[in-house]
Amino acid sequence: MSRVRILPDDLVSLISAGEVIENPSSIVKELIENSLDAEAKNIEIEILEGGIKSIKVSDDGIGIHPDDCMICIQRHSTSKITSRSDIDSIHTYGFRGEALASVAAVADISIRSRQTTSSLGIELIANQGETPVRKEISRPEGTTIEMANLFSRIPARRKHLDSPSREAQRIHEIIMKHAIIRNEVGFRFIRDGVVVIDVPLNQSKRDRVLELWGLEIVKSLIEINHTEDSTHIRGFLVQPPLSRGNRQREYLSIRKRPIEERRLSLAVEEAYSTLLMSGRYPIFALDIDVDVELVDANVHPTKREVRIENIDTLIRILHSVVRDALEPSIKSVSQTLDEFVESSISKQRETIMPAEVEGRQSSIIVEEGLLQPKSLMRDEVEGLGGRFRVIGQVSRLYLLIEMEEGLVIIDQHAAHERILYEKLRDKVNSGSVMIQELLEPIVIRLDSVSIEQILEVAEVLKEVGYSVAEFGGNEILISSLPEILQQRANEIDMISLVDRIIELGVVAKDKFMDEIIRVTACHAAIRAGEVLDHRQIQDLIVKLSKTSNQNYCCHGRPSMVRVTRSELDKRFGRDGIEALKRYRARHRIE
Ligand code: ADP
Ligand code: MG
């Protein structure tokens, strides 16, 4: 083995650049933060091929001094801190002086800048492996930093980059995160020549969310502005049912610095929990302002994590703020639950009624049924692999069915979903899907990345019955739906369908098609809370019996539970009687 040595500077730069720059979006993040630190009022980000080919960030901030531009691409060069004590109270995004040096280590970089106080600007061109060249230029106040040929000299890193469209999506997300918190700054994002974000400076928070996340979200917005001691929490929450299948729209920031902190996001998720189905995540953007001394931003090279001194207090405050804000929604959910319980009790009474009309008490029926099972099978019908009789509906969700072997409990939504899934799948396979044209097409506002994703799969959607087209800048128009949805599909359903498509991302066509059929079946199916009469229940069970996998809904959850007679007997302690019967039968005792 060779001897220990101090690495040469260029190698050190390359190694530390690897920590700061994972992909093009990390460069965009650093450049935006530099512009914000330079008090820019407007920031424009332009990328080609997901930023892999080039990134250009321009601002109208304070600019760089002509003598500083040569230094600022060196490691640990910063104008933001000067002493040890400054580290304890960081008021800027940057302070490590590593970003520009890291970019210069892995890509060609050029800086053009003019300070407010000087009449001439400066240009610095630093291509990888070449001596930087500096010259005077004339240009407006502010700074433009351009990067090209990312990782061109490190093929291993370049190979690990994702596709340009995926990298562009990451950049889009980073820009949105900053743009949502810094609504006083104007942002423009141009992707391969197309303007995809264009939000003006000094926009209201609400308008900013409207432009970036669309009208549906704004309709469900709850604004938060809470102060407790020296902690301020500001931003907004989105009311369920709007939600996502991942954490991508959980925006948390500390002193306007976007961060990732599991414990804080869990506190918010926890406060939402009764309002969201499992696997769904809330949408929110919350900024937490605490004393600067309590935050240590110097724990992660990209500063995406910070250390917060009183994190437990913060978790508590955050949880209760979100909980209080959502309280009206939580109340209304538990009210509906109460109604369910109320109605299921009266519904149960109704289901016993027909027997009473025939002059019997319900308790007697049970006894009789136990002794002579066959005598109960009056309204019995073929299905579920035998003959069944509908008892009724519980909680407007579970169907109670009696069969000779015992009790069958069926989830009405899961059962109907299974029926519709198989029906629609067969129709899609034979190319005979029925569609319904909408008199009033549904218009959904989305961000441009999502629009692109939806349009990419428009052909597949068409085969299932959805006609989706681009509709002006940031909107899509849905003009027809699979007929199976009937009157059930509303705007919220369509948004959650679109959401599902976005989450699915790029998958093989077959898998995508199947998923869309499942989602459609789910939306079209009878829901929990719908009252069904005996005939409807009977129909449903007969149809369910004809499906190929009646025991499971199309998402793999069980659609029925069977409780056998002997299980019931066991639970009611009737084991002894059964044993006695068996003993008598064996020994031929009458
Ligand atoms: P840091 O942001 O940690 O200070 P950087 O490497 O990102 O380190 O930037 C180095 C220095 O270059 C900054 O401290 C700042 O003085 C200057 N600088 C970078 N970008 C800009 C900009 N857009 N406008 C003005 N000054 C900038
Ligand atoms: Mg910086």
Coordinates of C-alpha atoms and ligand atoms in Angstrom, one line a residue:
M1 CA 0.0 0.0 0.0
S2 CA 1.2 3.5 -0.7
R3 CA 1.9 6.1 2.0
V4 CA -0.6 8.5 3.4
R5 CA -0.7 11.9 1.6
I6 CA -2.7 15.1 1.5
L7 CA -4.8 15.0 -1.7
P8 CA -4.2 17.7 -4.3
D9 CA -6.7 20.6 -4.4
D10 CA -8.5 19.6 -7.6
L11 CA -9.2 16.1 -6.3
V12 CA -10.5 17.6 -3.0
S13 CA -12.8 19.8 -4.9
L14 CA -14.2 16.9 -6.9
I15 CA -14.8 14.9 -3.8
S16 CA -16.6 17.6 -1.9
A17 CA -18.5 18.6 -5.1
G18 CA -20.0 15.1 -5.0
E19 CA -21.6 15.9 -1.6
V20 CA -23.2 19.2 -2.8
I21 CA -24.2 18.2 -6.3
E22 CA -26.2 15.0 -6.7
N23 CA -28.1 16.0 -9.8
P24 CA -29.1 19.1 -11.9
S25 CA -31.7 20.0 -9.3
S26 CA -29.1 20.4 -6.6
I27 CA -27.4 23.0 -8.8
V28 CA -30.7 24.8 -9.4
K29 CA -31.3 24.8 -5.7
E30 CA -27.9 26.4 -4.9
L31 CA -28.2 29.0 -7.6
I32 CA -31.8 30.0 -6.6
E33 CA -30.6 30.3 -3.0
N34 CA -27.7 32.5 -4.0
S35 CA -30.1 34.8 -5.9
L36 CA -32.4 35.0 -2.9
D37 CA -29.4 35.8 -0.7
A38 CA -28.6 38.6 -3.2
E39 CA -32.0 40.0 -2.5
A40 CA -33.3 39.3 -6.0
K41 CA -36.8 40.5 -6.8
N42 CA -37.0 38.3 -9.9
I43 CA -35.3 35.0 -10.7
E44 CA -35.4 33.2 -14.0
I45 CA -34.3 29.6 -14.4
E46 CA -33.8 28.2 -17.9
I47 CA -32.8 24.6 -18.5
L48 CA -32.1 22.3 -21.4
E49 CA -32.6 18.5 -21.3
G50 CA -33.4 18.3 -17.7
G51 CA -30.5 20.6 -16.8
I52 CA -28.0 18.0 -17.9
K53 CA -27.1 20.0 -21.0
S54 CA -27.4 23.4 -19.4
I55 CA -28.8 25.5 -16.6
K56 CA -29.0 29.3 -16.6
V57 CA -30.2 31.2 -13.5
S58 CA -30.5 35.0 -13.8
D59 CA -31.5 37.5 -11.1
D60 CA -31.8 41.2 -10.5
G61 CA -30.0 41.1 -7.1
I62 CA -27.1 43.1 -5.8
G63 CA -24.5 41.5 -8.1
I64 CA -20.9 40.4 -7.5
H65 CA -18.0 42.7 -7.1
P66 CA -15.6 42.5 -10.2
D67 CA -12.8 41.4 -7.9
D68 CA -14.8 38.8 -6.2
C69 CA -15.9 36.7 -9.2
M70 CA -12.6 35.0 -9.5
I71 CA -12.6 34.1 -5.8
C72 CA -16.2 33.0 -5.5
I73 CA -15.6 29.8 -7.6
Q74 CA -12.9 28.7 -5.1
R75 CA -13.7 26.4 -2.2
H76 CA -14.8 28.0 1.0
S77 CA -15.3 31.4 -0.5
T78 CA -18.2 33.3 0.8
S79 CA -19.4 36.9 1.6
K80 CA -22.0 35.7 4.0
I81 CA -20.0 34.9 7.2
T82 CA -16.7 36.2 8.6
S83 CA -16.3 34.8 12.1
R84 CA -17.0 31.8 14.3
S85 CA -19.9 33.5 16.0
D86 CA -21.7 34.1 12.7
I87 CA -22.2 30.4 12.4
D88 CA -24.6 30.5 15.3
S89 CA -26.9 32.9 13.6
I90 CA -27.2 32.3 10.0
H91 CA -29.6 34.6 8.2
T92 CA -28.8 33.6 4.7
Y93 CA -29.4 30.4 2.7
G94 CA -25.7 30.0 1.9
F95 CA -22.6 30.3 4.2
R96 CA -20.4 27.3 3.4
G97 CA -19.0 28.9 0.3
E98 CA -19.0 25.6 -1.6
A99 CA -21.7 25.8 -4.2
L100 CA -20.1 27.7 -7.0
A101 CA -16.8 25.9 -6.4
S102 CA -18.6 22.5 -6.6
V103 CA -20.4 23.5 -9.8
A104 CA -17.1 24.6 -11.3
A105 CA -15.5 21.3 -10.3
V106 CA -18.1 19.2 -12.2
A107 CA -19.3 21.4 -15.1
D108 CA -18.3 24.4 -17.3
I109 CA -19.5 27.5 -15.6
S110 CA -19.8 31.2 -16.6
I111 CA -20.7 34.1 -14.3
R112 CA -21.9 37.5 -15.6
S113 CA -22.7 40.1 -13.1
R114 CA -23.0 43.8 -12.4
Q115 CA -23.4 45.5 -9.0
T116 CA -25.8 48.3 -8.5
T117 CA -23.0 50.6 -7.7
S118 CA -20.8 50.0 -10.7
S119 CA -21.3 51.0 -14.3
L120 CA -19.6 48.0 -15.9
G121 CA -20.2 44.4 -15.4
I122 CA -17.8 41.5 -15.3
E123 CA -17.8 38.1 -17.1
L124 CA -15.9 35.0 -15.9
I125 CA -15.7 31.9 -18.0
A126 CA -14.4 28.8 -16.2
N127 CA -14.4 25.7 -18.3
Q128 CA -13.4 22.5 -16.7
G129 CA -9.6 21.9 -17.0
E130 CA -9.0 25.4 -18.3
T131 CA -7.7 28.6 -16.7
P132 CA -10.7 30.9 -16.0
V133 CA -11.0 33.9 -18.2
R134 CA -12.3 37.3 -17.0
K135 CA -13.4 40.3 -18.9
E136 CA -15.5 43.5 -18.5
I137 CA -18.9 43.6 -20.1
S138 CA -21.9 45.8 -20.1
R139 CA -25.1 44.3 -18.7
P140 CA -28.1 45.1 -16.5
E141 CA -27.7 44.9 -12.7
G142 CA -27.8 41.5 -11.2
T143 CA -26.2 38.2 -11.9
T144 CA -26.5 35.4 -14.5
I145 CA -24.8 32.1 -13.8
E146 CA -24.7 29.5 -16.5
M147 CA -23.7 25.8 -16.3
A148 CA -23.1 23.4 -19.1
N149 CA -21.9 19.8 -19.6
L150 CA -22.6 18.5 -16.2
F151 CA -20.4 15.6 -15.2
S152 CA -18.9 15.4 -18.7
R153 CA -15.6 14.5 -17.2
I154 CA -17.0 12.1 -14.7
P155 CA -18.8 9.5 -16.8
A156 CA -19.7 7.3 -13.9
R157 CA -21.8 10.2 -12.3
R158 CA -23.3 11.2 -15.6
K159 CA -24.5 7.6 -16.2
H160 CA -26.4 7.7 -12.9
L161 CA -28.5 10.7 -13.8
D162 CA -32.1 10.0 -14.5
S163 CA -33.9 10.8 -17.8
P164 CA -34.0 14.4 -18.8
S165 CA -37.8 14.5 -18.1
R166 CA -37.3 13.1 -14.6
E167 CA -34.5 15.5 -13.8
A168 CA -36.7 18.4 -15.1
Q169 CA -39.4 17.3 -12.8
R170 CA -37.1 17.4 -9.9
I171 CA -36.0 20.9 -10.8
H172 CA -39.7 21.9 -11.2
E173 CA -40.3 20.7 -7.6
I174 CA -37.4 22.6 -6.2
I175 CA -38.5 25.8 -7.9
M176 CA -42.1 25.3 -6.6
K177 CA -40.9 24.8 -3.1
H178 CA -39.1 28.1 -3.1
A179 CA -41.7 29.9 -5.0
I180 CA -44.5 28.9 -2.6
I181 CA -42.6 30.2 0.4
R182 CA -41.1 33.3 -1.2
N183 CA -44.3 34.7 -2.7
E184 CA -42.8 38.2 -2.7
V185 CA -40.2 37.1 -5.4
G186 CA -41.1 36.6 -9.0
F187 CA -40.1 33.2 -10.6
R188 CA -39.9 32.2 -14.2
F189 CA -39.0 28.7 -15.3
I190 CA -38.3 27.9 -18.9
R191 CA -37.9 24.3 -19.8
D192 CA -36.5 23.5 -23.3
G193 CA -37.8 26.8 -24.6
V194 CA -41.2 26.5 -23.0
V195 CA -42.3 28.8 -20.1
V196 CA -43.7 26.5 -17.5
I197 CA -43.8 28.7 -14.4
D198 CA -44.3 32.5 -14.6
V199 CA -45.3 34.0 -11.3
P200 CA -44.9 37.8 -10.6
L201 CA -43.2 39.4 -7.6
N202 CA -45.3 40.5 -4.6
Q203 CA -48.0 38.0 -5.3
S204 CA -50.4 37.1 -2.5
K205 CA -49.9 33.7 -0.9
R206 CA -53.3 32.6 -2.3
D207 CA -52.6 33.7 -5.8
R208 CA -49.2 32.0 -5.7
V209 CA -50.8 28.7 -4.7
L210 CA -53.4 29.1 -7.4
E211 CA -50.9 29.6 -10.1
L212 CA -48.6 26.8 -9.0
W213 CA -51.0 24.1 -7.6
G214 CA -54.3 25.0 -9.3
L215 CA -57.8 26.1 -8.5
E216 CA -59.0 22.9 -6.8
I217 CA -56.3 23.1 -4.2
V218 CA -57.1 26.8 -3.5
K219 CA -60.8 26.0 -3.0
S220 CA -59.7 23.7 -0.1
L221 CA -57.1 25.9 1.5
I222 CA -56.9 26.7 5.2
E223 CA -54.5 29.5 5.9
I224 CA -52.4 29.2 9.0
N225 CA -50.9 32.1 11.0
H226 CA -50.1 31.1 14.5
T227 CA -47.8 32.6 17.1
E228 CA -46.8 30.9 20.3
D229 CA -44.0 32.5 22.3
S230 CA -41.3 33.1 19.8
T231 CA -42.5 30.5 17.3
H232 CA -44.5 31.5 14.3
I233 CA -46.1 29.0 12.0
R234 CA -47.4 30.4 8.7
G235 CA -48.6 28.8 5.5
F236 CA -51.6 26.7 4.5
L237 CA -53.1 23.3 4.8
V238 CA -55.2 21.6 2.1
Q239 CA -58.4 20.0 3.3
P240 CA -59.1 16.4 2.6
P241 CA -60.3 14.6 0.5
L242 CA -57.7 16.3 -1.6
S243 CA -54.5 14.4 -0.8
R244 CA -51.7 12.6 -2.5
G245 CA -50.3 9.1 -2.6
N246 CA -46.8 10.3 -1.7
R247 CA -45.2 13.0 0.4
Q248 CA -44.2 15.2 -2.5
R249 CA -46.6 18.0 -1.5
E250 CA -45.6 18.2 2.1
Y251 CA -43.6 21.4 2.1
L252 CA -41.9 22.2 5.4
S253 CA -39.5 25.1 5.9
I254 CA -37.6 26.6 8.8
R255 CA -37.1 30.3 8.5
K256 CA -38.1 29.9 4.8
R257 CA -35.4 27.3 4.2
P258 CA -37.0 24.2 2.7
I259 CA -36.0 21.2 4.9
E260 CA -36.7 17.6 5.4
E261 CA -37.5 16.6 9.0
R262 CA -39.4 13.4 9.4
R263 CA -40.5 14.2 13.0
L264 CA -42.1 17.5 11.9
S265 CA -43.9 16.0 8.9
L266 CA -45.1 13.1 11.0
A267 CA -46.6 15.6 13.5
V268 CA -48.6 17.1 10.6
E269 CA -49.5 13.7 9.2
E270 CA -50.6 12.6 12.6
A271 CA -53.0 15.6 13.0
Y272 CA -54.5 14.7 9.6
S273 CA -54.7 11.0 10.2
T274 CA -58.4 10.4 10.9
L275 CA -59.2 12.4 7.7
L276 CA -57.1 10.5 5.3
M277 CA -57.3 6.9 4.1
S278 CA -54.1 4.9 4.7
G279 CA -51.6 5.4 2.0
R280 CA -52.7 8.9 1.4
Y281 CA -50.6 11.9 2.5
P282 CA -51.7 15.5 3.2
I283 CA -50.9 18.5 1.1
F284 CA -49.5 21.5 3.0
A285 CA -46.8 24.2 3.0
L286 CA -45.8 25.4 6.4
D287 CA -43.0 27.7 7.3
I288 CA -41.8 27.7 10.9
D289 CA -40.1 30.7 12.2
V290 CA -38.0 30.2 15.4
D291 CA -35.1 32.1 16.9
V292 CA -32.2 31.9 14.6
E293 CA -29.9 30.7 17.4
L294 CA -32.1 27.6 17.9
V295 CA -31.4 26.4 14.3
D296 CA -28.1 24.8 13.2
A297 CA -28.1 24.7 9.5
N298 CA -24.5 23.4 9.4
V299 CA -25.3 19.7 9.7
H300 CA -25.8 18.6 6.1
P301 CA -23.7 19.5 3.0
T302 CA -26.8 20.6 1.0
K303 CA -28.5 22.0 4.2
R304 CA -31.6 20.0 3.5
E305 CA -31.6 18.9 7.1
V306 CA -31.1 21.2 10.0
R307 CA -30.8 20.7 13.7
I308 CA -33.4 22.4 15.8
E309 CA -32.8 22.8 19.5
N310 CA -36.4 22.7 20.9
I311 CA -37.7 20.2 18.4
D312 CA -40.1 18.6 20.9
T313 CA -41.8 21.8 21.6
L314 CA -42.1 22.5 17.9
I315 CA -43.6 19.1 17.2
R316 CA -46.2 19.7 19.9
I317 CA -47.1 23.2 18.6
L318 CA -47.2 22.1 15.0
H319 CA -49.4 19.1 15.8
S320 CA -51.9 21.2 17.8
V321 CA -52.0 24.0 15.2
V322 CA -52.8 21.6 12.4
R323 CA -55.3 19.7 14.6
D324 CA -57.1 22.9 15.5
A325 CA -57.3 24.1 12.0
L326 CA -58.7 20.8 10.8
E327 CA -61.1 20.5 13.7
P328 CA -64.3 21.4 11.7
S329 CA -63.5 18.7 9.1
I330 CA -62.7 16.2 11.9
K331 CA -66.1 17.0 13.5
S332 CA -68.0 16.5 10.3
V333 CA -66.4 13.1 9.8
S334 CA -67.3 11.9 13.2
Q335 CA -70.9 13.2 12.7
T336 CA -71.2 11.1 9.6
L337 CA -69.9 8.1 11.5
D338 CA -72.5 8.7 14.2
E339 CA -75.2 8.9 11.5
F340 CA -73.9 5.6 10.1
V341 CA -74.2 3.9 13.5
E342 CA -77.7 5.4 14.1
S343 CA -79.0 4.3 10.7
S344 CA -77.4 0.9 10.9
I345 CA -79.3 0.3 14.1
S346 CA -82.6 1.2 12.6
K347 CA -81.7 -0.6 9.4
Q348 CA -81.0 -3.8 11.4
R349 CA -84.5 -3.4 12.9
E350 CA -85.9 -3.1 9.4
T351 CA -84.2 -6.3 8.3
I352 CA -85.8 -8.2 11.0
M353 CA -89.2 -6.9 10.1
P354 CA -90.2 -9.3 7.3
A355 CA -89.9 -12.2 9.8
E356 CA -91.9 -10.4 12.4
V357 CA -94.7 -9.8 9.8
E358 CA -94.9 -13.6 9.5
G359 CA -95.8 -13.7 13.1
R360 CA -92.5 -14.8 14.7
Q361 CA -90.2 -13.2 17.2
S362 CA -86.7 -12.7 16.0
S363 CA -85.3 -14.7 18.9
I364 CA -87.4 -17.7 18.0
I365 CA -86.2 -17.5 14.4
V366 CA -82.6 -17.8 15.5
E367 CA -83.4 -20.8 17.7
E368 CA -85.3 -22.5 14.9
G369 CA -82.6 -21.8 12.4
L370 CA -80.1 -23.5 14.6
L371 CA -82.1 -26.6 14.8
Q372 CA -83.4 -26.7 11.3
P373 CA -81.2 -24.7 9.0
K374 CA -83.1 -25.5 5.9
S375 CA -86.3 -23.9 7.2
L376 CA -84.8 -20.4 7.0
M377 CA -84.1 -20.6 3.3
R378 CA -87.2 -19.0 2.1
D379 CA -86.0 -16.2 -0.2
E380 CA -82.9 -18.1 -1.1
V381 CA -81.1 -17.6 -4.4
E382 CA -78.3 -19.3 -6.2
G383 CA -74.9 -17.7 -5.6
L384 CA -71.6 -17.7 -3.7
G385 CA -71.1 -21.3 -4.5
G386 CA -74.4 -22.4 -3.0
R387 CA -77.7 -20.9 -2.1
F388 CA -77.9 -17.7 0.0
R389 CA -80.4 -15.4 1.6
V390 CA -80.0 -11.7 2.2
I391 CA -80.3 -10.7 5.9
G392 CA -79.6 -7.0 5.4
Q393 CA -77.1 -4.2 5.5
V394 CA -75.0 -3.0 8.5
S395 CA -73.5 0.4 8.8
R396 CA -74.6 1.0 5.2
L397 CA -71.4 -0.8 4.2
Y398 CA -71.5 -4.5 5.1
L399 CA -74.0 -6.9 3.6
L400 CA -75.1 -9.8 5.8
I401 CA -75.9 -13.0 4.0
E402 CA -77.0 -16.3 5.3
M403 CA -75.9 -19.5 3.7
E404 CA -76.3 -23.1 4.9
E405 CA -72.7 -23.2 6.2
G406 CA -73.1 -20.0 8.1
L407 CA -72.9 -16.2 7.9
V408 CA -71.2 -14.3 5.0
I409 CA -70.3 -10.6 5.5
I410 CA -69.6 -8.7 2.3
D411 CA -68.1 -5.3 1.8
Q412 CA -70.5 -3.7 -0.6
H413 CA -67.9 -1.3 -2.1
A414 CA -65.3 -4.1 -2.6
A415 CA -67.8 -6.4 -4.1
H416 CA -69.2 -3.9 -6.6
E417 CA -65.6 -2.8 -7.4
R418 CA -64.7 -6.4 -8.3
I419 CA -67.8 -6.8 -10.6
L420 CA -67.1 -3.5 -12.4
Y421 CA -63.4 -4.1 -12.7
E422 CA -63.9 -7.4 -14.5
K423 CA -66.7 -6.0 -16.7
L424 CA -64.6 -3.0 -17.8
R425 CA -61.5 -5.1 -18.3
D426 CA -63.4 -7.4 -20.6
K427 CA -64.8 -4.4 -22.5
V428 CA -61.4 -2.8 -22.9
N429 CA -59.9 -6.1 -24.1
S430 CA -62.6 -6.5 -26.7
G431 CA -62.4 -2.8 -27.7
S432 CA -66.0 -2.3 -26.9
V433 CA -66.0 0.2 -24.1
M434 CA -69.1 2.3 -23.8
I435 CA -68.5 6.0 -23.2
Q436 CA -70.6 9.0 -22.1
E437 CA -70.0 12.4 -23.6
L438 CA -70.1 15.1 -21.0
L439 CA -72.4 18.0 -21.7
E440 CA -70.2 20.1 -19.5
P441 CA -66.6 18.9 -19.9
I442 CA -64.5 18.9 -16.7
V443 CA -61.6 21.3 -16.7
I444 CA -58.7 20.7 -14.3
R445 CA -55.9 23.0 -13.6
L446 CA -52.5 21.4 -13.1
D447 CA -48.8 22.2 -13.2
S448 CA -47.2 21.7 -16.5
V449 CA -45.2 18.6 -15.5
S450 CA -48.4 16.9 -14.6
I451 CA -50.1 18.0 -17.8
E452 CA -47.3 16.6 -19.8
Q453 CA -47.6 13.3 -17.9
I454 CA -51.3 13.1 -18.5
L455 CA -51.0 13.9 -22.2
E456 CA -48.4 11.2 -22.6
V457 CA -50.9 8.6 -21.6
A458 CA -53.9 10.2 -23.4
E459 CA -54.1 7.3 -25.9
V460 CA -54.3 4.6 -23.3
L461 CA -56.9 6.6 -21.4
K462 CA -58.9 6.8 -24.6
E463 CA -59.1 3.0 -24.8
V464 CA -60.7 3.0 -21.3
G465 CA -63.1 5.7 -22.3
Y466 CA -61.6 9.0 -21.1
S467 CA -61.0 11.7 -23.6
V468 CA -58.4 14.1 -22.3
A469 CA -57.0 17.0 -24.2
E470 CA -54.8 20.0 -23.5
F471 CA -56.9 23.2 -22.8
G472 CA -54.9 26.4 -22.8
G473 CA -51.8 27.0 -20.7
N474 CA -52.1 25.0 -17.5
E475 CA -55.4 23.1 -17.9
I476 CA -56.7 19.9 -19.2
L477 CA -60.2 19.2 -20.5
I478 CA -62.0 15.9 -19.9
S479 CA -64.8 15.6 -22.4
S480 CA -65.9 11.9 -22.1
L481 CA -65.8 9.2 -19.5
P482 CA -66.3 5.5 -19.4
E483 CA -70.0 4.9 -19.2
I484 CA -69.6 2.6 -16.2
L485 CA -68.9 5.7 -14.1
Q486 CA -72.4 7.0 -14.8
Q487 CA -73.3 10.0 -12.6
R488 CA -70.7 9.1 -10.1
A489 CA -67.7 11.0 -11.5
N490 CA -67.3 14.5 -10.4
E491 CA -64.4 17.0 -10.5
I492 CA -62.9 15.6 -7.3
D493 CA -63.0 12.1 -8.7
M494 CA -61.3 13.2 -11.8
I495 CA -58.6 15.0 -9.8
S496 CA -57.9 11.9 -7.8
L497 CA -57.8 9.9 -11.1
V498 CA -55.3 12.4 -12.5
D499 CA -53.4 12.3 -9.2
R500 CA -53.2 8.5 -9.5
I501 CA -51.9 8.7 -13.0
I502 CA -49.2 11.1 -11.9
E503 CA -48.2 8.9 -9.0
L504 CA -48.0 5.9 -11.3
G505 CA -45.3 7.7 -13.3
V506 CA -43.8 5.7 -16.2
V507 CA -44.9 2.1 -16.2
A508 CA -45.5 -0.5 -18.9
K509 CA -48.7 0.1 -20.9
D510 CA -50.4 -3.1 -19.8
K511 CA -49.8 -2.3 -16.1
F512 CA -50.9 1.2 -16.6
M513 CA -54.1 0.2 -18.4
D514 CA -54.9 -2.3 -15.6
E515 CA -54.3 0.3 -13.0
I516 CA -56.6 2.8 -14.7
I517 CA -59.3 0.1 -15.0
R518 CA -59.0 -0.6 -11.3
V519 CA -59.2 3.1 -10.4
T520 CA -62.2 3.6 -12.6
A521 CA -63.9 0.6 -11.1
C522 CA -63.2 2.0 -7.6
H523 CA -64.8 5.3 -8.4
A524 CA -67.7 3.8 -10.2
A525 CA -68.5 1.3 -7.4
I526 CA -71.2 1.7 -4.7
R527 CA -69.7 3.5 -1.8
A528 CA -69.8 3.0 1.9
G529 CA -72.8 4.9 3.2
E530 CA -75.2 4.0 0.4
V531 CA -78.4 2.3 1.3
L532 CA -79.2 -0.8 -0.6
D533 CA -82.5 -2.7 -0.5
H534 CA -82.8 -6.5 -0.5
R535 CA -83.3 -6.8 -4.3
Q536 CA -80.2 -4.6 -5.0
I537 CA -78.1 -6.7 -2.5
Q538 CA -79.3 -9.9 -4.1
D539 CA -78.4 -8.6 -7.6
L540 CA -75.0 -7.6 -6.4
I541 CA -74.3 -11.0 -4.8
V542 CA -75.5 -12.9 -7.9
K543 CA -73.2 -10.7 -10.1
L544 CA -70.3 -11.1 -7.6
S545 CA -70.7 -14.9 -7.7
K546 CA -70.0 -14.8 -11.5
T547 CA -66.7 -13.0 -11.2
S548 CA -63.4 -14.9 -11.3
N549 CA -62.1 -13.7 -7.9
Q550 CA -65.1 -12.9 -5.7
N551 CA -63.2 -13.1 -2.4
Y552 CA -61.1 -10.1 -3.1
C553 CA -61.7 -6.6 -4.4
C554 CA -59.6 -5.5 -7.3
H555 CA -57.0 -4.0 -5.0
G556 CA -56.5 -7.3 -3.2
R557 CA -58.4 -6.4 -0.1
P558 CA -60.9 -9.1 1.1
S559 CA -64.4 -8.5 -0.1
M560 CA -66.0 -11.0 2.1
V561 CA -65.7 -12.7 5.5
R562 CA -67.3 -16.1 6.1
V563 CA -68.2 -17.1 9.6
T564 CA -69.2 -20.8 9.7
R565 CA -71.9 -22.3 11.8
S566 CA -69.4 -24.2 13.9
E567 CA -67.5 -21.0 14.5
L568 CA -70.7 -19.3 15.7
D569 CA -71.6 -22.3 17.8
K570 CA -68.2 -22.3 19.4
R571 CA -68.5 -18.6 20.2
F572 CA -71.8 -19.1 21.8
G573 CA -70.6 -22.0 23.8
R574 CA -72.7 -24.5 21.9
D575 CA -69.8 -26.9 21.4
G576 CA -71.2 -29.2 24.1
I577 CA -74.5 -29.7 22.3
E578 CA -72.7 -30.5 19.1
A579 CA -70.5 -33.0 20.8
L580 CA -73.5 -34.6 22.5
K581 CA -75.3 -34.8 19.1
R582 CA -72.2 -36.5 17.6
Y583 CA -71.9 -38.9 20.5
R584 CA -75.6 -39.8 20.1
A585 CA -75.3 -40.3 16.4
R586 CA -72.2 -42.5 16.8
H587 CA -73.9 -44.7 19.4
R588 CA -77.2 -44.6 17.6
I589 CA -78.9 -43.2 20.7
E590 CA -82.2 -41.5 19.9
Ligands
ADP1 P1 -22.3 30.7 -0.3 O1 -23.6 30.9 -0.9 O2 -22.3 29.6 0.7 O3 -21.7 31.9 0.2 P2 -21.5 30.1 -3.0 O4 -20.4 29.2 -3.6 O5 -22.9 29.7 -3.3 O6 -21.3 30.2 -1.5 O7 -21.3 31.5 -3.5 C1 -20.1 32.2 -3.2 C2 -20.3 33.7 -3.2 O8 -20.6 34.2 -4.5 C3 -21.5 34.1 -2.3 O9 -21.1 34.2 -1.0 C4 -21.8 35.5 -2.9 O10 -21.1 36.5 -2.4 C5 -21.5 35.3 -4.4 N1 -22.6 35.0 -5.2 C6 -23.0 33.8 -5.7 N2 -24.1 33.9 -6.4 C7 -24.5 35.2 -6.4 C8 -25.6 36.0 -7.0 N3 -26.5 35.4 -7.7 N4 -25.6 37.3 -6.7 C9 -24.7 37.9 -5.9 N5 -23.7 37.2 -5.4 C10 -23.5 35.9 -5.6
MG2 MG -24.6 29.6 -2.1

